[in-house]
Coordinates of C-alpha atoms in Angstrom, one line a residue:
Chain A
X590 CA -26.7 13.7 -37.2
X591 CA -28.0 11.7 -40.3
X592 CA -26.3 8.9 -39.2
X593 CA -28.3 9.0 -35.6
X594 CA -31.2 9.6 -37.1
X595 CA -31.2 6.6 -39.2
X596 CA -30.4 4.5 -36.5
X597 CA -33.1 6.0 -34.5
X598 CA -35.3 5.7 -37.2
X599 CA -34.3 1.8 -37.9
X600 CA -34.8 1.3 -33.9
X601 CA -37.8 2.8 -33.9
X602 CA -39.5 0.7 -37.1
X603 CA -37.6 -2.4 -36.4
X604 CA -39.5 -2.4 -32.9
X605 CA -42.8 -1.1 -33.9
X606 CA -42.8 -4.1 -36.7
X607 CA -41.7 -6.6 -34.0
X608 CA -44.5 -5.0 -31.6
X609 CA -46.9 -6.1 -34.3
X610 CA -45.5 -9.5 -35.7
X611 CA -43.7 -11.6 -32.8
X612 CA -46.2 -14.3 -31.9
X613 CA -45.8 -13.6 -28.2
X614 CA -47.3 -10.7 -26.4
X615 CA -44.8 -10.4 -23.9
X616 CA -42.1 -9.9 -26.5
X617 CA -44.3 -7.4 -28.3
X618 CA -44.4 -5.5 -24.7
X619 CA -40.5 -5.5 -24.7
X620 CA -40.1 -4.2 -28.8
X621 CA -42.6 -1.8 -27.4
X622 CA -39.9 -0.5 -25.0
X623 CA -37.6 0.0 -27.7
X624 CA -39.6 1.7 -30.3
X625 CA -40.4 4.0 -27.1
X626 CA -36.5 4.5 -26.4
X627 CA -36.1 5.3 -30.0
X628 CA -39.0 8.1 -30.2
X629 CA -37.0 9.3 -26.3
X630 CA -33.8 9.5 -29.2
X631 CA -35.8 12.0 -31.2
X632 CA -36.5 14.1 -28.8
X633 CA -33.0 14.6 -28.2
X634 CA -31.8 15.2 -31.1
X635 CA -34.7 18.1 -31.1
X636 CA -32.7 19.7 -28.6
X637 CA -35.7 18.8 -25.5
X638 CA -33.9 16.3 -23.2
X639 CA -36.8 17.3 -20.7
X640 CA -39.2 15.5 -23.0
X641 CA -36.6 13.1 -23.9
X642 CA -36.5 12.0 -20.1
X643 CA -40.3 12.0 -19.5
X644 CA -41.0 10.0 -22.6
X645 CA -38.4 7.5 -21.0
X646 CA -39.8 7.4 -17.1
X647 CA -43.3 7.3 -18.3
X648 CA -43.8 5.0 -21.0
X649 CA -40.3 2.5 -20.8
X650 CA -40.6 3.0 -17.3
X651 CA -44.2 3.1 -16.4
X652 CA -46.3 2.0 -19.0
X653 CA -44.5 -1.0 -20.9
X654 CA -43.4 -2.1 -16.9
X655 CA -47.3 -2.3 -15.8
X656 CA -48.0 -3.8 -19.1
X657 CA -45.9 -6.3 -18.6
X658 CA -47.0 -6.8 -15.1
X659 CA -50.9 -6.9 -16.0
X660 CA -49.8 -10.1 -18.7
X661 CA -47.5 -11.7 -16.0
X662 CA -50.5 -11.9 -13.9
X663 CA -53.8 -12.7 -16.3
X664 CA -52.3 -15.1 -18.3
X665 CA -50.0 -17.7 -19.1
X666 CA -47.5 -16.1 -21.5
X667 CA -47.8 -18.1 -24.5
X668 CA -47.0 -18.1 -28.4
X669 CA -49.2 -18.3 -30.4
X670 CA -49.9 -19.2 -34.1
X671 CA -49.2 -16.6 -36.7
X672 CA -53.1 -17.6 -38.1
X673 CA -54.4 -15.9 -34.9
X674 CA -52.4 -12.4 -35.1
X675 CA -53.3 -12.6 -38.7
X676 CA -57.5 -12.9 -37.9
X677 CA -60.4 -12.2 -39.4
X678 CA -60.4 -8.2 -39.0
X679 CA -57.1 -8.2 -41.1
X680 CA -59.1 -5.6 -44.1
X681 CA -60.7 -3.8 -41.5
X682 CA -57.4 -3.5 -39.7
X683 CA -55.9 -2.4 -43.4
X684 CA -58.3 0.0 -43.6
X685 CA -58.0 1.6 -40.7
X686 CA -54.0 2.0 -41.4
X687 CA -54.0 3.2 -44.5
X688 CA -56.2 5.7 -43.6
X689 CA -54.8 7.0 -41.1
X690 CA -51.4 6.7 -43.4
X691 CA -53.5 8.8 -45.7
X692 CA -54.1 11.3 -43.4
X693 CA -51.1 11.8 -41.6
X694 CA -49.4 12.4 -45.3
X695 CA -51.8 14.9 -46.2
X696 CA -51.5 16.6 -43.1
X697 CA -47.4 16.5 -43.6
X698 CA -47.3 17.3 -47.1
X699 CA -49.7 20.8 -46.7
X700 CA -47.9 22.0 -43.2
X701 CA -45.6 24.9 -44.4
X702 CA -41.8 23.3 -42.7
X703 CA -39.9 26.0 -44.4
X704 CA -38.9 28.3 -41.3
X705 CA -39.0 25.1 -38.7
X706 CA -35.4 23.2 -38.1
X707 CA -34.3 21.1 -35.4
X708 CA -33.9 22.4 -31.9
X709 CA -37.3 24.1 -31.3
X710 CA -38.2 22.1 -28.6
X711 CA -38.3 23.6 -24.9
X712 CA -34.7 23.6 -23.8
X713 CA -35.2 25.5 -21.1
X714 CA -37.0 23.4 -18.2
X715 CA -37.8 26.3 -16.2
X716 CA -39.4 27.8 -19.6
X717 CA -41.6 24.7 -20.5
X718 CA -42.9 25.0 -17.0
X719 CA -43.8 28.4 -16.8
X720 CA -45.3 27.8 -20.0
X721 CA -47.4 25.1 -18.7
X722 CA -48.9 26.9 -15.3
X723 CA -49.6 30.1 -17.5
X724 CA -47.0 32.6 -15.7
X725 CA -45.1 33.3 -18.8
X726 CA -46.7 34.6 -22.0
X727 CA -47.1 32.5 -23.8
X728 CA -50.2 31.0 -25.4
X729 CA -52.4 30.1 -22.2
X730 CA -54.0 27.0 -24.2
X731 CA -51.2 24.9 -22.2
X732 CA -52.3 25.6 -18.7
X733 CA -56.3 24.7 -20.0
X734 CA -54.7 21.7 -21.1
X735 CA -52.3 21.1 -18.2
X736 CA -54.9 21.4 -15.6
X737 CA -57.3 18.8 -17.5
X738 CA -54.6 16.2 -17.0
X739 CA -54.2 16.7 -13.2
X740 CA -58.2 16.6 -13.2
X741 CA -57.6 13.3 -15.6
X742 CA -54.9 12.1 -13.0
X743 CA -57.0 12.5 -10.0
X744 CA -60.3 10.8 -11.2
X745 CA -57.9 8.0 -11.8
X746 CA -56.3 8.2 -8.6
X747 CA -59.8 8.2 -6.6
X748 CA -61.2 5.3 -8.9
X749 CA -58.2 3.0 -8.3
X750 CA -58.7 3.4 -4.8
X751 CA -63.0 2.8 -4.6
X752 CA -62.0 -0.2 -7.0
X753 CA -59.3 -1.8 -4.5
X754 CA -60.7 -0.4 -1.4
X755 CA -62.1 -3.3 1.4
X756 CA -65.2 -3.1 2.7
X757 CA -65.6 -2.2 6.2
X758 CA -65.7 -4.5 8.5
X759 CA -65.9 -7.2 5.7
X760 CA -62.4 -8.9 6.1
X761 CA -59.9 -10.2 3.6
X762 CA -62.1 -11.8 0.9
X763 CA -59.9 -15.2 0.8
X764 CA -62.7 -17.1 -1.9
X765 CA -63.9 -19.1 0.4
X766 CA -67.8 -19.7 1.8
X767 CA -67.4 -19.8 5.3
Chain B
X191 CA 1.4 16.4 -18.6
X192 CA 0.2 19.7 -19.9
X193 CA -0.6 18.5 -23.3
X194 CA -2.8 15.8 -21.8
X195 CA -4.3 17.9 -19.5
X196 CA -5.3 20.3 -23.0
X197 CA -6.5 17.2 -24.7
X198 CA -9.0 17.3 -22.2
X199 CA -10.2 20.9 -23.4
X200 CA -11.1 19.5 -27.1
X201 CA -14.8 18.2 -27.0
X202 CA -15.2 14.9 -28.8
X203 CA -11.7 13.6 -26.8
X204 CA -13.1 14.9 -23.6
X205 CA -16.3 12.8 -24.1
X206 CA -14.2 9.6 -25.2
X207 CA -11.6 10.0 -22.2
X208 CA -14.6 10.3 -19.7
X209 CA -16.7 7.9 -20.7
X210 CA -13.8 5.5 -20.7
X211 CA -13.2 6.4 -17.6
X212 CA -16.7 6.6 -15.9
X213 CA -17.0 2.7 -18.2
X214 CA -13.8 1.1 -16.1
X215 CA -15.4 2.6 -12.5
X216 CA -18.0 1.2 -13.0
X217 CA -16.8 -2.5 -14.1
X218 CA -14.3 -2.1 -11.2
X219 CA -16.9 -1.2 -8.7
X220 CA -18.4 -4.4 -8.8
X221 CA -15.3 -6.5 -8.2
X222 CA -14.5 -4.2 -5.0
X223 CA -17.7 -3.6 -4.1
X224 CA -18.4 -7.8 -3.6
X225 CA -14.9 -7.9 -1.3
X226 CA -15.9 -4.7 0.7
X227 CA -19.5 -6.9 1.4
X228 CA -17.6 -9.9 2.3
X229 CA -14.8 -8.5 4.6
X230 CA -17.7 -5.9 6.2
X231 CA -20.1 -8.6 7.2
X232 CA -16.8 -10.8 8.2
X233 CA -15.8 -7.8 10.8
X234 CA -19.8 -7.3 11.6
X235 CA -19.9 -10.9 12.7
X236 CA -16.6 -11.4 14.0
X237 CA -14.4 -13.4 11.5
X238 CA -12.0 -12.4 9.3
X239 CA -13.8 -12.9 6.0
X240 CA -12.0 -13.7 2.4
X241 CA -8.1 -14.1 3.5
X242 CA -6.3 -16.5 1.5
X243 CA -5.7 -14.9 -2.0
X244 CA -3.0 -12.0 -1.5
X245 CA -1.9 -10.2 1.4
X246 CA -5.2 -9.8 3.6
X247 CA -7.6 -11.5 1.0
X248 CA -7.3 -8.3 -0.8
X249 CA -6.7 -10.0 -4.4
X250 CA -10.1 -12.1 -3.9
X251 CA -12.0 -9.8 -6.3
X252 CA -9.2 -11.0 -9.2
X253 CA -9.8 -14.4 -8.3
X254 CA -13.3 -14.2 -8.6
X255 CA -13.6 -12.3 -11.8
X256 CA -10.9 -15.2 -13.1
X257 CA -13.4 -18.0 -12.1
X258 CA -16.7 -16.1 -13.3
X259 CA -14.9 -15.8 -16.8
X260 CA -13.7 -19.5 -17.3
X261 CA -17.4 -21.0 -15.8
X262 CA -20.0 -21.9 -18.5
X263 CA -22.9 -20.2 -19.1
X264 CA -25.7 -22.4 -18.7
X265 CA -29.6 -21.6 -19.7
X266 CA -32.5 -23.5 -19.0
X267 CA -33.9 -25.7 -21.7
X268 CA -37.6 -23.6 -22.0
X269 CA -35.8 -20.3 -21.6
X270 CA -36.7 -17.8 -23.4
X271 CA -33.4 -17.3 -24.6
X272 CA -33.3 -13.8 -26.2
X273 CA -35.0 -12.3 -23.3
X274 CA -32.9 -14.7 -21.1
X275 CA -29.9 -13.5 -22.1
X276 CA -31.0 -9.6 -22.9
X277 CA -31.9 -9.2 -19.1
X278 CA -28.9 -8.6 -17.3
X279 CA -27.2 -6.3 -19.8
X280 CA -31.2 -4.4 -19.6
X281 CA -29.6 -4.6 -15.9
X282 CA -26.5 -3.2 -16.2
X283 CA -26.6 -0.7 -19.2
X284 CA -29.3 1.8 -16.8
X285 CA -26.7 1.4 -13.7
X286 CA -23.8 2.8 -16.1
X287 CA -25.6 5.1 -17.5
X288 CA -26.5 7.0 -14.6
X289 CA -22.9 7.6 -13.8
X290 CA -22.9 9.8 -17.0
X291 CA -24.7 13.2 -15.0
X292 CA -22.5 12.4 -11.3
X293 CA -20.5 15.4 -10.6
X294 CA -17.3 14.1 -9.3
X295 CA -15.5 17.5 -8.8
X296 CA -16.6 20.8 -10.5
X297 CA -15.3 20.2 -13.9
X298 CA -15.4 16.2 -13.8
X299 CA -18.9 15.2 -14.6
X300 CA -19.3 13.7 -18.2
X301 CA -22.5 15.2 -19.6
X302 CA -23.7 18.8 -17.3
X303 CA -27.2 18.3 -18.4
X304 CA -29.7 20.9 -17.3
X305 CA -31.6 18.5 -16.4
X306 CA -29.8 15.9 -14.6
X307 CA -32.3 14.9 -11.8
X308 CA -34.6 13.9 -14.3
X309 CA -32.1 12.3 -16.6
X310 CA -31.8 10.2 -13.0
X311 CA -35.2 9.2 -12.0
X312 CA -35.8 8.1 -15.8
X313 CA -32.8 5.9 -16.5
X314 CA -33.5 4.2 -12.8
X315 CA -37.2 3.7 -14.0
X316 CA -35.5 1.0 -16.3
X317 CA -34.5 -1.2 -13.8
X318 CA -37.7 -2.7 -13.5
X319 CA -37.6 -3.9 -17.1
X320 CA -34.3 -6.0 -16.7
X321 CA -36.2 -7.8 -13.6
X322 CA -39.1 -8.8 -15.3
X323 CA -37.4 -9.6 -18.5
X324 CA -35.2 -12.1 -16.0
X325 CA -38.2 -12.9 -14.3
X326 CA -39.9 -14.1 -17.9
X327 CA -36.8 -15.4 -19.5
X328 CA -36.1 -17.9 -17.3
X329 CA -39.3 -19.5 -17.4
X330 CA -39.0 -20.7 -13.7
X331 CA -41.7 -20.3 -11.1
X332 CA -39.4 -19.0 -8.4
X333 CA -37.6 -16.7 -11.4
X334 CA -41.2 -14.9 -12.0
X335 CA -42.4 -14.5 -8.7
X336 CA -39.1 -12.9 -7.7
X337 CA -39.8 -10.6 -10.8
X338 CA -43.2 -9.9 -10.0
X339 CA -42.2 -8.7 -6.3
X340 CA -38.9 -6.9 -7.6
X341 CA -41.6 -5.1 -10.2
X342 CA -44.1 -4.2 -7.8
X343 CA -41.6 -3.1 -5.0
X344 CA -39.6 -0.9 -7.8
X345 CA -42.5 0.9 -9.2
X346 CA -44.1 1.4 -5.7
X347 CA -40.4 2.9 -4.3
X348 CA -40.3 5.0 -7.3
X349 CA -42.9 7.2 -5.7
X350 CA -41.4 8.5 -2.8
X351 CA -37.8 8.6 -4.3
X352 CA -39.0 11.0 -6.9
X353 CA -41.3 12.9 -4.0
X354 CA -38.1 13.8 -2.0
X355 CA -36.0 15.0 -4.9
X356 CA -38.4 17.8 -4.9
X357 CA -37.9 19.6 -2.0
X358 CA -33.9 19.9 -3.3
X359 CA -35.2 21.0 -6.9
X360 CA -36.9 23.6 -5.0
X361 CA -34.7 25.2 -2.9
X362 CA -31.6 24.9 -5.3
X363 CA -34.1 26.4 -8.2
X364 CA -32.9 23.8 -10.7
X365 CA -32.4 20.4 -11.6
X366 CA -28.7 20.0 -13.0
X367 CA -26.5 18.2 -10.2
X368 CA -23.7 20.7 -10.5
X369 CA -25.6 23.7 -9.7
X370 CA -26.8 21.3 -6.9
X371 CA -23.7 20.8 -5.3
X372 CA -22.7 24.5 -5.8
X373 CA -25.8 25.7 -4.0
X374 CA -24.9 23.7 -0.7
X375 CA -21.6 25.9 -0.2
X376 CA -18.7 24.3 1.8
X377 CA -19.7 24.1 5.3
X378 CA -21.1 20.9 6.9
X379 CA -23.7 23.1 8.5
X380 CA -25.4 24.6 5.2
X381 CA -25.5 21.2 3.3
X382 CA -29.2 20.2 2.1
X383 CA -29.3 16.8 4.5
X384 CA -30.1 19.1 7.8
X385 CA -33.4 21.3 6.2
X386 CA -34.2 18.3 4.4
X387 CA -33.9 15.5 6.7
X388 CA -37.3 13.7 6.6
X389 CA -36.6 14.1 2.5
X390 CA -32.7 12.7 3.1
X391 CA -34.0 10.2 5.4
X392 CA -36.8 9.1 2.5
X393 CA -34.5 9.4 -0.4
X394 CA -31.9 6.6 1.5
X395 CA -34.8 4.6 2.1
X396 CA -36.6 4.4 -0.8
X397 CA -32.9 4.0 -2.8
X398 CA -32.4 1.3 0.1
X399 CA -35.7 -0.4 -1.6
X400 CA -35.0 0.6 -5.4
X401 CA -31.7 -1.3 -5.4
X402 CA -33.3 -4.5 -3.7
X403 CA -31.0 -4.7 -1.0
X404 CA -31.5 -5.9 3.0
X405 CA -34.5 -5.1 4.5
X406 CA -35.7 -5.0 1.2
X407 CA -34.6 -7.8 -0.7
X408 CA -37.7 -9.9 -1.0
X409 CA -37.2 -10.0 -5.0
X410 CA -33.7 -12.8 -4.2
X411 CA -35.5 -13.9 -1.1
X412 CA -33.2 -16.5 -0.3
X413 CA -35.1 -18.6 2.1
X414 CA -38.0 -18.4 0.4
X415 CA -37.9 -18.1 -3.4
X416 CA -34.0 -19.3 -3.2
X417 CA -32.8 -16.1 -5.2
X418 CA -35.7 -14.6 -7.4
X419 CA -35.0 -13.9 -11.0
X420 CA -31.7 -14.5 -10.8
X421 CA -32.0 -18.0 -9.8
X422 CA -31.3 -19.6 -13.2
X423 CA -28.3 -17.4 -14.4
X424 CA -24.8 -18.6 -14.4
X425 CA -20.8 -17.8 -15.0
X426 CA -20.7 -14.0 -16.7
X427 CA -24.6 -13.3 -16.9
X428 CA -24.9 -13.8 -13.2
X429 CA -21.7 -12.0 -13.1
X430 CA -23.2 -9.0 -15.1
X431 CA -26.6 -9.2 -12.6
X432 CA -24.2 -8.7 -9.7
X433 CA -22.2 -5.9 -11.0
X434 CA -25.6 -4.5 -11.8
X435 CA -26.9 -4.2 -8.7
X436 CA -23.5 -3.2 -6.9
X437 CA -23.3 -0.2 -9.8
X438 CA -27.1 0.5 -9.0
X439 CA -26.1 0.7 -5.5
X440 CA -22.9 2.8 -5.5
X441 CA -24.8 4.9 -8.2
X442 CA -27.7 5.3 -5.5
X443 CA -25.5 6.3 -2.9
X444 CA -23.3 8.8 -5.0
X445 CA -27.0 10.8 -5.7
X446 CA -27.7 10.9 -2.2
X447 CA -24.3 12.6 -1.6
X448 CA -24.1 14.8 -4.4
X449 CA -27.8 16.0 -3.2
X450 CA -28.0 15.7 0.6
X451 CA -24.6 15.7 1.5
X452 CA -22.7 18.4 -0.2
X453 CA -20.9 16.9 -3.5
X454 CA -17.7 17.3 -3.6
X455 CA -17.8 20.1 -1.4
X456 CA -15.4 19.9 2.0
X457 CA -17.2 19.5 4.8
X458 CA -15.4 23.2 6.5
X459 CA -13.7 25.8 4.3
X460 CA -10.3 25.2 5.3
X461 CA -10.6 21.4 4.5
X462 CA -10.9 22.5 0.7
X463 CA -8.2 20.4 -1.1
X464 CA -8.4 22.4 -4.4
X465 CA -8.3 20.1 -7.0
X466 CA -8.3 17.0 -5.2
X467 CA -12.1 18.2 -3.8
X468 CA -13.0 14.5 -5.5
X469 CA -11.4 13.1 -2.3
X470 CA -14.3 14.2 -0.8
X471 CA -16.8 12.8 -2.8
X472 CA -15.3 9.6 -2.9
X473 CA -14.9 9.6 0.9
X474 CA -18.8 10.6 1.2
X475 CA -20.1 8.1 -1.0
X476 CA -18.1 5.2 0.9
X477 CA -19.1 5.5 3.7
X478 CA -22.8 5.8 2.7
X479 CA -22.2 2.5 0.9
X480 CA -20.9 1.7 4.1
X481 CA -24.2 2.0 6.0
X482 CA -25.8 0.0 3.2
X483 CA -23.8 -2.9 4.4
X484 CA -23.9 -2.1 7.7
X485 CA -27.6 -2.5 7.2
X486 CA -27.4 -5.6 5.6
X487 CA -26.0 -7.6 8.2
X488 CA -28.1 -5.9 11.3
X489 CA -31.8 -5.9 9.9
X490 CA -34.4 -8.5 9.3
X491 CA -36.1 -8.7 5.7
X492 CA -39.5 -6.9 5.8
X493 CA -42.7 -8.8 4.7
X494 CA -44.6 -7.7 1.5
X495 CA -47.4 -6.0 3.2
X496 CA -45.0 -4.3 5.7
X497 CA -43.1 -2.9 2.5
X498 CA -46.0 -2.1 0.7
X499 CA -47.5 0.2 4.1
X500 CA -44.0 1.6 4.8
X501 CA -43.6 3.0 0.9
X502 CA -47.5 4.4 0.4
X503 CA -48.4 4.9 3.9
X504 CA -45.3 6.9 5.8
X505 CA -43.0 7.5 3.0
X506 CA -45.6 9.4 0.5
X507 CA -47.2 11.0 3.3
X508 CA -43.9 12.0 4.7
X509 CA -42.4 13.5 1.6
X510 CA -45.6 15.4 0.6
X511 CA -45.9 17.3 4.2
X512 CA -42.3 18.2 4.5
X513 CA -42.9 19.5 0.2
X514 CA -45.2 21.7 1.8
X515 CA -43.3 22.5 4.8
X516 CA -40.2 23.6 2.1
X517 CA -42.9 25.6 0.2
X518 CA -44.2 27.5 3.3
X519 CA -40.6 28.5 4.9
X520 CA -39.6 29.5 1.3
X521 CA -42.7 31.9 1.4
X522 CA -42.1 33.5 4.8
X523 CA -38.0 33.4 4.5

C-alpha cells in the first residue's frame, strides 16, 4: 500500500511540476492528464472506484481532451522562453500559493483524522446514488447540491447552442462580402 | 492438473496468471485480426487474399510481425519526439486495459468490479488522448488534421455510446458485466439485444465510430489526408497503432456481446457446454467482428457533416426516447 501510494504520490507531483514548468502548453495539457490519472489512483486506493472512474472519463477524458483541442485550434503550439512562464506576476503568483499552502495546512493540521482510515469512500454505487437524489437518509445537502449541477449543466447546454446556433435564413457565414 | 487448477484459487497467482493471459490475447489479436481483414475483404471481393506463406496464407501474421520487428523506426526531424513516441503506447495501454472487466465465462474475468460499465466508458474516454498526442507529435499538417477529426468524432460518439449503456444498467439493476450476463439467462429469446434494439443497434454504431473504422474512418482518410495521425509512424510504433485499434475493436465488439448478446450464455439451454460456455463467447464476438469487416469493404466513408448529424441528431435522440420507453414499461410491467 505504501509503496502505491508513493508512486501515486510521485505521479501526481512529478506531473503537476511539469504542468507548471515545461515551456510548451501542449505538454503542460498532457502532464495535466497524468497528475489527473494519479489523483483517479487515490481514489482507488480509498476503496471508491466509482469516483476513481469519473475522475478518469471526465477530466483525462473530457477536460484535458477539449483542452487540448481548444490550443490545436487557436494557436500555433509553440515553446516558449522560460523568461515568459517566469513573468512579471511571479510575487503575486507566490503569494497567492503560499497562502493558500497556509491554509490548506491549517485546515489539515486542526481536522480531528483519529477515527477516519482508508476505505470510506462510497463503495457501493447504488448507495452514492441514492445518496445523491435524496432517497436514502442520508444528509439531504447532496441532492441541493446535485440538482444545482444539472441546473449548472443545462445553462451550459442552452448557451453553447444560442452561441453556435445560425441565423435563420442567414446562410453559412463563409467571411466573405458578397 | 489439479494442482494448477488450485493455484488458480490463491489470489495474487490468480491475478498474475490472468493478466498474463488477458496480456498475450490481446498482443495475439492483432496479428490474427490483420490476416482475418485481409483474407475477408479477399473473399468479399473475389480473390484469394494473403496465400503464399504456409499452407493457405495462414502463417502471414508471423511474417509480418518478423518484418515489422527488423524495420527501423523512423521520426520526423521536428517531431516532437516524447509525445511522438508516447502516442501509440497512450494507444494501446487503454485497449488492454479494458480487457481486464470482460467476462469470458463465469469465473474467467480478471477484476469483477462492481462497477465494470463505468470502468469501460472511462478507459475508452482515453483513446482520444493517444490521437491527438499522434496528431501533435508528428508535427505534420495531414498528422493534426487527422487528430483533430479523430478527436472531435471520438468525443462526439462518446455521447450516444454511453446513452445506450443505460437502458441495460437499468433493467439488469447494476453495472458489473457479470451480473450482466447472468441477468440475460440462457435462451436466445430473453437476451438484452431484442428489448433493447434501437440501444443494440446505437451501441454498434457509435463503437463502429469510436474505433475509427469504415464508414467512419475519416481520422486515416486515405484519399484525402493519406492516413491521419498515423502518417508519420513506422516499423514497431506503427505496429503498436495497429494492434491498438484491432484490440479497440475486438474489445468493442466483446462489450456489445457480453451486453446485448448474452455473454457467455448458450444461445438455448441444452446448447450449455458447461465449462467450455467460453466457446460461446468467443463464437459471438467473431462473428460481430465479422460484420465489422463485412462493413468495411461494402460501405462508402461518411462526410464530416453527415457524421456529425448522424451522432447528435438520430443517435442522441434515439437513445434518449427508447431510455424513456425502458423507464415507462419498467413502471407498468
Amino acid at each position: 500500500m505504501t509503496v502505491a501510494f508513493v508512486f501515486l504520490a510521485g505521479m501526481t507531483l512529478v506531473s503537476a511540476l511539469g504542468v507548471v514548468l515545461s515551456r510548451s502548453v501542449v505538454h503542460s495539457a498532457l502532464f495535466m492528464s497524468g497528475s489527473f490519472l494519479g489523483i483517479s489512483g487515490y481514489f482507488v486506493m480509498l476503496n471508491a472506484p466509482a469516483l476513481a472512474a469519473f475522475q478518469v472519463l471526465i477530466y483525462v477524458g473530457a477536460v484535458t481532451v477539449v483542452i487540448l483541442f481548444g490550443i490545436m485550434f487557436t494557436q500555433k503550439p509553440q515553446v516558449r522562453r522560460y523568461r515568459t512562464i517566469i513573468n512579471r506576476q511571479f510575487w503575486a503568483g507566490l503569494l497567492v500559493a503560499v497562502g493558500i499552502g497556509a491554509f490548506l495546512a491549517y485546515v489539515l493540521s486542526a481536522e480531528d483524522w483519529g477515527g477516519t482510515e482508508a476505505g470510506n469512500g462510497p463503495r457501493e454505487v447504488g448507495a452514492f446514488g441514492r445518496d445523491l437524489l435524496g432517497v436514502s437518509q442520508g444528509a439531504e445537502i447532496f441532492t441541493l447540491l446535485y440538482e444545482v449541477a444539472s441546473v449548472l449543466l443545462l445553462v451550459a447546454v442552452v448557451a453553447a447552442i444560442v452561441v453556435s446556433r445560425r441565423k435563420i435564413g442567414g446562410g453559412v457565414d463563409r467571411g466573405v462580402r458578397e | 492438473m489439479q494442482t494448477v487448477l488450485n493455484l488458480l484459487e490463491v489470489e495474487p497467482i490468480r491475478l498474475l496468471i490472468s493478466f498474463g493471459a488477458v496480456l498475450f490475447l490481446v498482443l495475439n489479436l492483432a496479428a490474427v485480426l490483420t490476416m482475418a481483414e485481409r483474407k475477408v475483404s479477399g473473399y468479399i471481393q473475389l480473390r484469394y487474399g494473403p496465400n503464399r506463406v504456409g499452407p493457405r496464407g495462414l502463417l502471414q501474421p508471423a511474417a509480418d510481425v518478423f518484418k515489422l520487428f527488423t524495420k527501423e523506426n523512423v521520426s520526423p526531424g521536428r517531431s516532437d519526439l516524447w509525445v511522438f513516441l508516447g502516442a501509440p503506447i497512450a494507444m494501446f495501454i487503454p485497449a488492454a486495459l479494458v480487457w481486464l472487466v470482460v467476462p469470458f465465462a463465469p469465473e474467467a474475468v480478471v477484476a469483477d468490479l462492481n462497477v465494470a460499465i463505468l470502468f469501460f466508458v472511462a478507459i475508452t474516454s482515453i483513446g482520444a488522448l493517444g490521437v491527438v498526442m499522434a496528431g501533435y507529435g508528428s508535427r505534420s499538417a495531414f498528422s493534426l488534421l487527422g487528430a483533430l477529426r479523430g478527436a472531435a468524432q471520438m468525443i462526439s460518439y462518446e455521447v450516444p455510446l454511453i446513452l445506450s449503456l443505460l437502458g441495460v444498467v437499468m433493467l439488469t439493476g447494476s453495472l458489473s458485466l457479470v451480473d450482466v450476463v447472468q441477468a440475460q439467462g440462457d435462451t436466445i429469446w430473453t437476451w438484452y439485444f431484442l428489448p433493447q434494439l434501437p440501444m443494440f443497434i446505437t451501441f454498434y454504431i457509435a463503437g463502429l465510430a469510436e474505433v475509427k473504422r469504415v464508414p467512419f474512418d475519416l481520422p486515416e482518410g486515405e484519399s484525402e489526408i493519406v492516413g491521419g495521425y498515423m502518417i508519420e509512424y513506422s516499423g514497431m510504433t506503427w505496429a503498436l497503432i495497429q494492434a491498438a485499434e484491432f484490440a479497440s475493436m475486438a474489445v468493442i465488439s466483446a462489450v456489445t456481446v457480453t451486453l446485448f448478446v448474452g455473454g457467455w450464455q448458450p444461445p438455448l439451454p441444452f446448447l450449455d457446454l458447461g465449462p467450455f460456455n467460453w466457446v460461446w463467447f468467443g463464437l459471438k464476438t467473431a462473428l460481430i467482428m465479422f460484420t465489422f469487416q463485412w462493413i468495411r469493404w461494402s460501405v462508402p466513408r461518411l462526410r464530416m457533416d453527415q457524421l456529425m448529424d448522424l451522432g447528435w441528431k438520430i443517435l442522441v435522440p434515439v437513445t434518449l426516447i427508447w431510455l424513456f420507453v425502458t423507464a415507462g414499461a419498467m413502471l407498468v410491467f
